[in-house]
Amino acid sequence: MRRSISLRLRVTLVCGVLLAVCCLLLTLSHNYYAYEMADAIEAIPLQPSLPTDTVESAPMEELALATLPARNTFRAQSLIAMAVIVAAGCLMVYWLTGKALSPLRHLDEQIRNRTAADLNQPLPVPSSGDEVAGLTVSFNQMSQNLSAAFEQQKRFSQSAAHELRTPLAILKTRIALFRKKGLCATPETARLLDVLEEQTNRLSDLVGDLLALTNLDELERSESIDVAQLLSRTAESLEELAREHRVSVHLETAPGIVPGNRTLLERAFFNLVENAIKYNRPDGVVTVRAACEDGEFRVEVADQGIGIPQEFREQIFEPFFRVDKSRSRQLGGAGLGLPLVRTVARLHGGRVWAEDAPDGGTRFVMTLPPEKQPL
């Protein structure tokens, strides 16, 4: 994307052009009237102060030629002075514009560092009473409205999830009791119970994901976490699923410590590796790499599946979005796993994205800031 010119530079350029035009007009008019005055002086006949028989009067043409170098010097000095004034004026405008826009830059830095967690904390309003102060007040009002909307949405999701958990738990208990009593008299009844149990488990997972998404920002994120150990434990917990899908998981992890919440990061890693197993090809490989690169800890989970089209690689991190809805439903996906991964990454000051894997398929990359070493 083409980089735009800053407001400070644009103001300087506009003022510089105006200053150059004004100085040029002044220089031209100054030179014009100076030449007119010189011509008028040269046209005045000179009266000799001595007798004409002792001094010869110089012709007017010779006098004009004698003043020509002075005229050229005057013109050159005028142009040089104009250039110096324009350059000095542009530098002064650039400096003054920077001073005038410093409150706006400060406001931009404050807005840039805002997150959904601190929207209810208003920015300090400058006492200048100018446009920047008005913009700060407007931003604070917008932040308060957004914070209220987010809080309302969060309360609704929490209430809905809690209300759904009880009937789902009762349903699962009834199905288990029905199976235990051996009431599956016909194959049709057994198939019906299988479908009910599958859908009930799917809804229970969906409710659990909703509760997790709404409560992420309330958890502490100050633990020192060994990423390699956490990834190894995640791979062990998914060994049974990998065997079912005939997929092998390879770990290539370097030691590294990141600050954060162990439960959240384990859930994020679990979702990434689980997706890589489910959406892999039979006899495929899931490669999990972790290493510190360019001042951040980088975790990669690559599969050998069919891949994700370029146009969907950002949408897959939106809640309930699925590229292949029928296959996701068949595999038990609810469309909240990757949104939860992105939320966890952002809460820890990191990022996550999808890209093409070297051996085909998709590679998910999560970056996390490493733990700062004490001085």
mmCIF file of C-alpha atoms in Angstrom:
data_model
loop_
_atom_site.group_PDB
_atom_site.id
_atom_site.type_symbol
_atom_site.label_atom_id
_atom_site.label_comp_id
_atom_site.label_asym_id
_atom_site.label_seq_id
_atom_site.Cartn_x
_atom_site.Cartn_y
_atom_site.Cartn_z
ATOM 1 C CA MET A 1 0.000 0.000 0.000
ATOM 2 C CA ARG A 2 1.296 3.434 -0.948
ATOM 3 C CA ARG A 3 2.419 5.412 2.056
ATOM 4 C CA SER A 4 0.594 8.729 2.411
ATOM 5 C CA ILE A 5 2.285 12.036 3.209
ATOM 6 C CA SER A 6 1.976 13.134 6.821
ATOM 7 C CA LEU A 7 -0.181 16.109 7.741
ATOM 8 C CA ARG A 8 2.875 17.937 9.060
ATOM 9 C CA LEU A 9 4.698 17.596 5.742
ATOM 10 C CA ARG A 10 1.614 18.565 3.739
ATOM 11 C CA VAL A 11 1.158 21.766 5.753
ATOM 12 C CA THR A 12 4.859 22.543 5.305
ATOM 13 C CA LEU A 13 4.670 21.984 1.533
ATOM 14 C CA VAL A 14 1.588 24.198 1.148
ATOM 15 C CA CYS A 15 3.116 26.979 3.238
ATOM 16 C CA GLY A 16 6.436 26.575 1.419
ATOM 17 C CA VAL A 17 4.778 26.960 -1.991
ATOM 18 C CA LEU A 18 2.864 30.046 -0.835
ATOM 19 C CA LEU A 19 6.021 31.530 0.678
ATOM 20 C CA ALA A 20 8.004 30.833 -2.508
ATOM 21 C CA VAL A 21 5.344 32.486 -4.699
ATOM 22 C CA CYS A 22 5.182 35.564 -2.447
ATOM 23 C CA CYS A 23 8.969 35.879 -2.292
ATOM 24 C CA LEU A 24 9.258 35.448 -6.062
ATOM 25 C CA LEU A 25 6.681 38.177 -6.702
ATOM 26 C CA LEU A 26 8.398 40.491 -4.232
ATOM 27 C CA THR A 27 11.811 39.812 -5.803
ATOM 28 C CA LEU A 28 10.540 40.415 -9.343
ATOM 29 C CA SER A 29 8.752 43.631 -8.384
ATOM 30 C CA HIS A 30 11.761 44.782 -6.368
ATOM 31 C CA ASN A 31 14.101 44.177 -9.328
ATOM 32 C CA TYR A 32 11.665 45.825 -11.748
ATOM 33 C CA TYR A 33 11.351 49.051 -9.749
ATOM 34 C CA ALA A 34 15.082 49.080 -9.017
ATOM 35 C CA TYR A 35 15.826 48.884 -12.756
ATOM 36 C CA GLU A 36 13.249 51.579 -13.470
ATOM 37 C CA MET A 37 14.898 53.859 -10.931
ATOM 38 C CA ALA A 38 18.354 53.130 -12.333
ATOM 39 C CA ASP A 39 17.144 53.904 -15.877
ATOM 40 C CA ALA A 40 15.611 57.167 -14.673
ATOM 41 C CA ILE A 41 18.862 58.138 -12.978
ATOM 42 C CA GLU A 42 20.867 57.326 -16.092
ATOM 43 C CA ALA A 43 18.532 59.469 -18.220
ATOM 44 C CA ILE A 44 19.324 62.609 -16.200
ATOM 45 C CA PRO A 45 21.843 64.758 -18.150
ATOM 46 C CA LEU A 46 25.006 65.341 -16.187
ATOM 47 C CA GLN A 47 26.240 68.932 -15.879
ATOM 48 C CA PRO A 48 30.020 69.158 -15.685
ATOM 49 C CA SER A 49 31.357 70.957 -12.635
ATOM 50 C CA LEU A 50 34.523 71.943 -14.498
ATOM 51 C CA PRO A 51 34.928 73.903 -17.697
ATOM 52 C CA THR A 52 34.050 71.818 -20.733
ATOM 53 C CA ASP A 53 37.411 72.553 -22.311
ATOM 54 C CA THR A 54 39.238 70.627 -19.561
ATOM 55 C CA VAL A 55 36.931 67.445 -19.053
ATOM 56 C CA GLU A 56 35.177 65.405 -21.690
ATOM 57 C CA SER A 57 31.673 64.205 -20.722
ATOM 58 C CA ALA A 58 31.131 60.424 -20.877
ATOM 59 C CA PRO A 59 28.457 59.264 -23.296
ATOM 60 C CA MET A 60 25.226 57.865 -21.715
ATOM 61 C CA GLU A 61 25.743 54.506 -23.459
ATOM 62 C CA GLU A 62 29.069 54.046 -21.710
ATOM 63 C CA LEU A 63 27.445 54.893 -18.363
ATOM 64 C CA ALA A 64 24.737 52.235 -18.907
ATOM 65 C CA LEU A 65 27.362 49.628 -19.757
ATOM 66 C CA ALA A 66 29.287 50.550 -16.624
ATOM 67 C CA THR A 67 26.212 49.894 -14.411
ATOM 68 C CA LEU A 68 25.349 46.535 -16.054
ATOM 69 C CA PRO A 69 27.567 44.389 -13.754
ATOM 70 C CA ALA A 70 26.011 46.068 -10.730
ATOM 71 C CA ARG A 71 22.519 45.258 -12.081
ATOM 72 C CA ASN A 72 23.454 41.580 -12.599
ATOM 73 C CA THR A 73 24.960 41.368 -9.124
ATOM 74 C CA PHE A 74 21.833 42.910 -7.632
ATOM 75 C CA ARG A 75 19.612 40.392 -9.460
ATOM 76 C CA ALA A 76 21.700 37.408 -8.337
ATOM 77 C CA GLN A 77 21.805 38.590 -4.743
ATOM 78 C CA SER A 78 18.026 39.067 -4.770
ATOM 79 C CA LEU A 79 17.442 35.509 -6.013
ATOM 80 C CA ILE A 80 19.867 34.061 -3.455
ATOM 81 C CA ALA A 81 18.220 36.015 -0.646
ATOM 82 C CA MET A 82 14.804 34.789 -1.834
ATOM 83 C CA ALA A 83 15.970 31.140 -1.802
ATOM 84 C CA VAL A 84 17.440 31.516 1.689
ATOM 85 C CA ILE A 85 14.262 33.131 3.018
ATOM 86 C CA VAL A 86 12.050 30.411 1.477
ATOM 87 C CA ALA A 87 14.237 27.612 2.889
ATOM 88 C CA ALA A 88 14.344 29.202 6.328
ATOM 89 C CA GLY A 89 10.594 29.790 6.213
ATOM 90 C CA CYS A 90 9.904 26.136 5.297
ATOM 91 C CA LEU A 91 12.070 24.914 8.161
ATOM 92 C CA MET A 92 10.319 27.273 10.556
ATOM 93 C CA VAL A 93 6.880 26.149 9.345
ATOM 94 C CA TYR A 94 7.910 22.482 9.698
ATOM 95 C CA TRP A 95 9.083 23.063 13.264
ATOM 96 C CA LEU A 96 6.034 25.104 14.263
ATOM 97 C CA THR A 97 3.685 22.559 12.674
ATOM 98 C CA GLY A 98 5.361 19.785 14.647
ATOM 99 C CA LYS A 99 4.861 21.740 17.863
ATOM 100 C CA ALA A 100 1.240 22.459 16.993
ATOM 101 C CA LEU A 101 0.495 18.817 16.095
ATOM 102 C CA SER A 102 2.249 17.276 19.112
ATOM 103 C CA PRO A 103 -1.030 17.019 21.127
ATOM 104 C CA LEU A 104 -2.600 15.220 18.170
ATOM 105 C CA ARG A 105 0.347 12.791 17.993
ATOM 106 C CA HIS A 106 0.053 12.153 21.714
ATOM 107 C CA LEU A 107 -3.662 11.453 21.312
ATOM 108 C CA ASP A 108 -2.926 9.076 18.435
ATOM 109 C CA GLU A 109 -0.480 7.100 20.598
ATOM 110 C CA GLN A 110 -3.025 6.828 23.398
ATOM 111 C CA ILE A 111 -5.775 5.655 21.032
ATOM 112 C CA ARG A 112 -3.433 3.181 19.334
ATOM 113 C CA ASN A 113 -2.698 1.463 22.659
ATOM 114 C CA ARG A 114 -6.356 1.051 23.638
ATOM 115 C CA THR A 115 -7.874 -2.415 23.921
ATOM 116 C CA ALA A 116 -11.366 -3.706 24.620
ATOM 117 C CA ALA A 117 -10.346 -4.250 28.253
ATOM 118 C CA ASP A 118 -9.684 -0.549 28.989
ATOM 119 C CA LEU A 119 -12.371 1.141 26.887
ATOM 120 C CA ASN A 120 -14.162 2.239 30.058
ATOM 121 C CA GLN A 121 -11.109 4.248 31.181
ATOM 122 C CA PRO A 122 -11.380 7.750 29.646
ATOM 123 C CA LEU A 123 -8.385 9.507 28.154
ATOM 124 C CA PRO A 124 -7.215 12.701 29.898
ATOM 125 C CA VAL A 125 -8.737 15.732 28.169
ATOM 126 C CA PRO A 126 -6.217 18.539 27.406
ATOM 127 C CA SER A 127 -6.918 21.871 29.074
ATOM 128 C CA SER A 128 -6.276 23.769 25.828
ATOM 129 C CA GLY A 129 -9.946 23.745 24.840
ATOM 130 C CA ASP A 130 -9.044 23.409 21.157
ATOM 131 C CA GLU A 131 -10.035 20.860 18.498
ATOM 132 C CA VAL A 132 -7.787 18.183 20.037
ATOM 133 C CA ALA A 133 -9.622 18.513 23.344
ATOM 134 C CA GLY A 134 -12.954 18.206 21.529
ATOM 135 C CA LEU A 135 -11.707 15.135 19.670
ATOM 136 C CA THR A 136 -10.611 13.562 22.971
ATOM 137 C CA VAL A 137 -14.048 14.155 24.493
ATOM 138 C CA SER A 138 -15.732 12.600 21.454
ATOM 139 C CA PHE A 139 -13.420 9.575 21.604
ATOM 140 C CA ASN A 140 -14.147 9.106 25.318
ATOM 141 C CA GLN A 141 -17.881 9.158 24.633
ATOM 142 C CA MET A 142 -17.486 6.624 21.824
ATOM 143 C CA SER A 143 -15.328 4.401 24.064
ATOM 144 C CA GLN A 144 -17.933 4.475 26.817
ATOM 145 C CA ASN A 145 -20.660 3.483 24.353
ATOM 146 C CA LEU A 146 -18.533 0.657 22.953
ATOM 147 C CA SER A 147 -17.634 -0.543 26.435
ATOM 148 C CA ALA A 148 -21.302 -0.646 27.408
ATOM 149 C CA ALA A 149 -22.178 -2.548 24.224
ATOM 150 C CA PHE A 150 -19.361 -5.070 24.769
ATOM 151 C CA GLU A 151 -20.374 -5.561 28.387
ATOM 152 C CA GLN A 152 -23.991 -6.119 27.396
ATOM 153 C CA GLN A 153 -22.949 -8.641 24.757
ATOM 154 C CA LYS A 154 -20.685 -10.395 27.252
ATOM 155 C CA ARG A 155 -23.455 -10.639 29.869
ATOM 156 C CA PHE A 156 -25.852 -12.008 27.271
ATOM 157 C CA SER A 157 -23.369 -14.676 26.128
ATOM 158 C CA GLN A 158 -22.612 -15.673 29.706
ATOM 159 C CA SER A 159 -26.295 -15.857 30.640
ATOM 160 C CA ALA A 160 -27.189 -17.825 27.518
ATOM 161 C CA ALA A 161 -24.325 -20.263 28.044
ATOM 162 C CA HIS A 162 -25.189 -20.804 31.710
ATOM 163 C CA GLU A 163 -28.865 -21.288 30.916
ATOM 164 C CA LEU A 164 -28.018 -23.870 28.260
ATOM 165 C CA ARG A 165 -25.644 -25.889 30.420
ATOM 166 C CA THR A 166 -28.330 -27.219 32.767
ATOM 167 C CA PRO A 167 -30.734 -28.666 30.158
ATOM 168 C CA LEU A 168 -27.794 -30.070 28.193
ATOM 169 C CA ALA A 169 -26.454 -31.795 31.304
ATOM 170 C CA ILE A 170 -29.901 -33.268 31.969
ATOM 171 C CA LEU A 171 -30.117 -34.447 28.372
ATOM 172 C CA LYS A 172 -26.722 -36.165 28.547
ATOM 173 C CA THR A 173 -27.689 -37.834 31.829
ATOM 174 C CA ARG A 174 -30.976 -39.107 30.384
ATOM 175 C CA ILE A 175 -29.227 -40.529 27.316
ATOM 176 C CA ALA A 176 -26.617 -42.284 29.467
ATOM 177 C CA LEU A 177 -29.359 -43.653 31.724
ATOM 178 C CA PHE A 178 -31.341 -44.845 28.735
ATOM 179 C CA ARG A 179 -28.299 -46.727 27.432
ATOM 180 C CA LYS A 180 -27.483 -48.158 30.851
ATOM 181 C CA LYS A 181 -30.949 -49.651 31.268
ATOM 182 C CA GLY A 182 -30.619 -51.337 27.907
ATOM 183 C CA LEU A 183 -33.707 -49.738 26.430
ATOM 184 C CA CYS A 184 -32.247 -49.621 22.908
ATOM 185 C CA ALA A 185 -34.591 -52.344 21.666
ATOM 186 C CA THR A 186 -34.222 -51.643 17.964
ATOM 187 C CA PRO A 187 -31.383 -50.501 15.694
ATOM 188 C CA GLU A 188 -33.402 -47.390 14.870
ATOM 189 C CA THR A 189 -33.524 -46.459 18.560
ATOM 190 C CA ALA A 190 -29.781 -47.019 18.906
ATOM 191 C CA ARG A 191 -29.050 -44.807 15.889
ATOM 192 C CA LEU A 192 -31.370 -42.125 17.268
ATOM 193 C CA LEU A 193 -29.534 -42.185 20.593
ATOM 194 C CA ASP A 194 -26.190 -41.913 18.780
ATOM 195 C CA VAL A 195 -27.399 -38.822 16.918
ATOM 196 C CA LEU A 196 -28.822 -37.271 20.093
ATOM 197 C CA GLU A 197 -25.619 -37.940 22.009
ATOM 198 C CA GLU A 198 -23.456 -36.532 19.213
ATOM 199 C CA GLN A 199 -25.497 -33.337 18.914
ATOM 200 C CA THR A 200 -25.710 -32.921 22.691
ATOM 201 C CA ASN A 201 -21.939 -33.217 22.993
ATOM 202 C CA ARG A 202 -21.543 -30.728 20.155
ATOM 203 C CA LEU A 203 -23.829 -28.231 21.893
ATOM 204 C CA SER A 204 -21.987 -28.769 25.181
ATOM 205 C CA ASP A 205 -18.672 -27.995 23.464
ATOM 206 C CA LEU A 206 -20.222 -24.900 21.889
ATOM 207 C CA VAL A 207 -21.474 -23.675 25.271
ATOM 208 C CA GLY A 208 -18.042 -24.309 26.780
ATOM 209 C CA ASP A 209 -16.361 -22.307 24.020
ATOM 210 C CA LEU A 210 -18.821 -19.434 24.483
ATOM 211 C CA LEU A 211 -18.092 -19.310 28.204
ATOM 212 C CA ALA A 212 -14.357 -19.439 27.536
ATOM 213 C CA LEU A 213 -14.539 -16.551 25.053
ATOM 214 C CA THR A 214 -16.498 -14.338 27.450
ATOM 215 C CA ASN A 215 -14.234 -14.965 30.446
ATOM 216 C CA LEU A 216 -10.784 -14.737 28.841
ATOM 217 C CA ASP A 217 -10.004 -11.160 29.889
ATOM 218 C CA GLU A 218 -10.761 -11.915 33.554
ATOM 219 C CA LEU A 219 -7.938 -14.454 33.946
ATOM 220 C CA GLU A 220 -4.479 -13.600 35.259
ATOM 221 C CA ARG A 221 -1.639 -13.675 32.730
ATOM 222 C CA SER A 222 1.469 -13.434 34.910
ATOM 223 C CA GLU A 223 2.772 -17.029 34.964
ATOM 224 C CA SER A 224 6.121 -18.081 33.495
ATOM 225 C CA ILE A 225 5.253 -20.790 30.962
ATOM 226 C CA ASP A 226 7.588 -23.309 29.335
ATOM 227 C CA VAL A 227 6.197 -23.435 25.789
ATOM 228 C CA ALA A 228 8.014 -26.634 24.797
ATOM 229 C CA GLN A 229 6.641 -28.473 27.824
ATOM 230 C CA LEU A 230 3.132 -27.175 27.166
ATOM 231 C CA LEU A 231 3.240 -28.264 23.517
ATOM 232 C CA SER A 232 4.517 -31.707 24.498
ATOM 233 C CA ARG A 233 1.655 -32.132 26.946
ATOM 234 C CA THR A 234 -0.814 -30.972 24.291
ATOM 235 C CA ALA A 235 0.496 -33.534 21.804
ATOM 236 C CA GLU A 236 0.209 -36.308 24.405
ATOM 237 C CA SER A 237 -3.407 -35.430 25.164
ATOM 238 C CA LEU A 238 -4.247 -35.680 21.445
ATOM 239 C CA GLU A 239 -2.502 -39.005 20.781
ATOM 240 C CA GLU A 240 -5.789 -40.939 20.735
ATOM 241 C CA LEU A 241 -7.370 -38.499 18.262
ATOM 242 C CA ALA A 242 -4.271 -38.702 16.052
ATOM 243 C CA ARG A 243 -4.485 -42.511 15.989
ATOM 244 C CA GLU A 244 -8.155 -42.360 15.026
ATOM 245 C CA HIS A 245 -7.327 -40.105 12.056
ATOM 246 C CA ARG A 246 -4.115 -42.015 11.188
ATOM 247 C CA VAL A 247 -2.013 -38.896 11.679
ATOM 248 C CA SER A 248 1.378 -38.564 13.363
ATOM 249 C CA VAL A 249 2.461 -35.506 15.338
ATOM 250 C CA HIS A 250 6.120 -34.386 15.187
ATOM 251 C CA LEU A 251 7.491 -31.899 17.719
ATOM 252 C CA GLU A 252 10.464 -29.640 16.968
ATOM 253 C CA THR A 253 10.542 -27.285 19.931
ATOM 254 C CA ALA A 254 13.314 -25.152 21.374
ATOM 255 C CA PRO A 255 13.292 -24.131 25.041
ATOM 256 C CA GLY A 256 11.586 -20.838 25.746
ATOM 257 C CA ILE A 257 9.641 -19.070 28.478
ATOM 258 C CA VAL A 258 6.725 -16.710 27.847
ATOM 259 C CA PRO A 259 4.602 -14.808 30.371
ATOM 260 C CA GLY A 260 0.878 -15.506 30.389
ATOM 261 C CA ASN A 261 -1.879 -17.822 31.508
ATOM 262 C CA ARG A 262 -1.099 -21.536 31.269
ATOM 263 C CA THR A 263 -4.726 -22.595 30.829
ATOM 264 C CA LEU A 264 -5.374 -20.119 28.014
ATOM 265 C CA LEU A 265 -2.216 -20.968 26.076
ATOM 266 C CA GLU A 266 -2.787 -24.696 26.494
ATOM 267 C CA ARG A 267 -6.314 -24.274 25.137
ATOM 268 C CA ALA A 268 -5.005 -22.274 22.161
ATOM 269 C CA PHE A 269 -2.288 -24.840 21.354
ATOM 270 C CA PHE A 270 -4.806 -27.653 21.791
ATOM 271 C CA ASN A 271 -7.183 -26.048 19.277
ATOM 272 C CA LEU A 272 -4.418 -25.542 16.701
ATOM 273 C CA VAL A 273 -3.060 -29.090 16.944
ATOM 274 C CA GLU A 274 -6.559 -30.604 17.092
ATOM 275 C CA ASN A 275 -7.570 -28.766 13.904
ATOM 276 C CA ALA A 276 -4.358 -29.865 12.183
ATOM 277 C CA ILE A 277 -5.159 -33.497 13.048
ATOM 278 C CA LYS A 278 -8.828 -33.364 12.066
ATOM 279 C CA TYR A 279 -8.296 -31.588 8.754
ATOM 280 C CA ASN A 280 -5.209 -33.565 7.738
ATOM 281 C CA ARG A 281 -5.107 -36.314 5.128
ATOM 282 C CA PRO A 282 -4.893 -39.982 6.172
ATOM 283 C CA ASP A 283 -1.315 -40.991 7.047
ATOM 284 C CA GLY A 284 -0.446 -37.298 7.148
ATOM 285 C CA VAL A 285 1.921 -35.502 9.491
ATOM 286 C CA VAL A 286 1.329 -32.589 11.843
ATOM 287 C CA THR A 287 4.550 -30.650 12.448
ATOM 288 C CA VAL A 288 4.738 -28.481 15.555
ATOM 289 C CA ARG A 289 7.705 -26.111 15.762
ATOM 290 C CA ALA A 290 8.574 -23.574 18.442
ATOM 291 C CA ALA A 291 11.588 -21.268 18.556
ATOM 292 C CA CYS A 292 12.573 -17.719 19.441
ATOM 293 C CA GLU A 293 13.026 -15.593 16.297
ATOM 294 C CA ASP A 294 13.505 -11.833 15.891
ATOM 295 C CA GLY A 295 12.776 -11.075 19.521
ATOM 296 C CA GLU A 296 9.523 -13.061 19.750
ATOM 297 C CA PHE A 297 8.592 -16.672 20.421
ATOM 298 C CA ARG A 298 7.138 -18.297 17.305
ATOM 299 C CA VAL A 299 4.903 -21.393 17.403
ATOM 300 C CA GLU A 300 4.040 -23.107 14.100
ATOM 301 C CA VAL A 301 1.491 -25.891 13.550
ATOM 302 C CA ALA A 302 1.501 -27.272 9.988
ATOM 303 C CA ASP A 303 -0.666 -29.991 8.443
ATOM 304 C CA GLN A 304 -0.730 -31.726 5.054
ATOM 305 C CA GLY A 305 -4.425 -31.302 4.319
ATOM 306 C CA ILE A 306 -6.184 -29.608 1.418
ATOM 307 C CA GLY A 307 -5.266 -26.126 2.655
ATOM 308 C CA ILE A 308 -7.319 -22.971 3.094
ATOM 309 C CA PRO A 309 -8.010 -20.608 0.161
ATOM 310 C CA GLN A 310 -6.328 -17.217 0.401
ATOM 311 C CA GLU A 311 -9.628 -15.321 0.565
ATOM 312 C CA PHE A 312 -10.734 -17.232 3.692
ATOM 313 C CA ARG A 313 -7.543 -16.994 5.754
ATOM 314 C CA GLU A 314 -8.740 -13.973 7.696
ATOM 315 C CA GLN A 315 -12.387 -14.999 7.935
ATOM 316 C CA ILE A 316 -11.566 -18.309 9.628
ATOM 317 C CA PHE A 317 -10.753 -16.338 12.793
ATOM 318 C CA GLU A 318 -14.302 -14.954 12.940
ATOM 319 C CA PRO A 319 -16.800 -16.722 15.239
ATOM 320 C CA PHE A 320 -18.880 -19.488 13.618
ATOM 321 C CA PHE A 321 -17.183 -19.149 10.218
ATOM 322 C CA ARG A 322 -16.276 -22.439 8.534
ATOM 323 C CA VAL A 323 -14.810 -22.944 5.065
ATOM 324 C CA ASP A 324 -16.440 -26.359 4.563
ATOM 325 C CA LYS A 325 -19.562 -26.359 6.725
ATOM 326 C CA SER A 326 -20.526 -29.971 6.035
ATOM 327 C CA ARG A 327 -17.060 -31.315 6.864
ATOM 328 C CA SER A 328 -16.758 -29.136 9.975
ATOM 329 C CA ARG A 329 -20.113 -30.385 11.206
ATOM 330 C CA GLN A 330 -19.056 -33.961 10.496
ATOM 331 C CA LEU A 331 -15.848 -33.452 12.498
ATOM 332 C CA GLY A 332 -17.691 -31.756 15.345
ATOM 333 C CA GLY A 333 -16.476 -28.202 14.773
ATOM 334 C CA ALA A 334 -18.546 -25.287 16.050
ATOM 335 C CA GLY A 335 -16.550 -22.429 14.531
ATOM 336 C CA LEU A 336 -15.198 -21.003 17.804
ATOM 337 C CA GLY A 337 -11.807 -22.716 18.079
ATOM 338 C CA LEU A 338 -9.761 -20.337 15.923
ATOM 339 C CA PRO A 339 -11.480 -17.155 17.231
ATOM 340 C CA LEU A 340 -10.511 -18.319 20.714
ATOM 341 C CA VAL A 341 -6.909 -18.850 19.532
ATOM 342 C CA ARG A 342 -6.715 -15.311 18.136
ATOM 343 C CA THR A 343 -8.229 -13.836 21.300
ATOM 344 C CA VAL A 344 -5.700 -15.696 23.462
ATOM 345 C CA ALA A 345 -2.831 -14.512 21.248
ATOM 346 C CA ARG A 346 -3.959 -10.888 21.454
ATOM 347 C CA LEU A 347 -4.423 -11.056 25.220
ATOM 348 C CA HIS A 348 -0.789 -12.176 25.473
ATOM 349 C CA GLY A 349 0.459 -9.395 23.167
ATOM 350 C CA GLY A 350 0.944 -11.708 20.188
ATOM 351 C CA ARG A 351 -0.540 -12.505 16.775
ATOM 352 C CA VAL A 352 -1.784 -15.523 14.855
ATOM 353 C CA TRP A 353 -2.318 -16.082 11.130
ATOM 354 C CA ALA A 354 -2.619 -18.832 8.518
ATOM 355 C CA GLU A 355 -0.326 -19.401 5.546
ATOM 356 C CA ASP A 356 0.647 -22.111 3.066
ATOM 357 C CA ALA A 357 2.683 -24.956 4.544
ATOM 358 C CA PRO A 358 5.897 -25.947 2.703
ATOM 359 C CA ASP A 359 4.656 -29.533 2.122
ATOM 360 C CA GLY A 360 1.112 -28.547 1.200
ATOM 361 C CA GLY A 361 -1.737 -27.892 3.575
ATOM 362 C CA THR A 362 -1.916 -25.028 6.038
ATOM 363 C CA ARG A 363 0.483 -23.657 8.609
ATOM 364 C CA PHE A 364 -0.797 -21.642 11.560
ATOM 365 C CA VAL A 365 1.741 -19.291 13.125
ATOM 366 C CA MET A 366 1.375 -17.763 16.584
ATOM 367 C CA THR A 367 3.871 -15.247 17.932
ATOM 368 C CA LEU A 368 4.233 -14.423 21.621
ATOM 369 C CA PRO A 369 6.527 -11.947 23.406
ATOM 370 C CA PRO A 370 9.193 -13.810 25.424
ATOM 371 C CA GLU A 371 9.639 -13.290 29.121
ATOM 372 C CA LYS A 372 11.887 -10.343 29.906
ATOM 373 C CA GLN A 373 15.108 -11.295 31.614
ATOM 374 C CA PRO A 374 15.952 -9.376 34.817
ATOM 375 C CA LEU A 375 18.796 -6.887 34.470
#
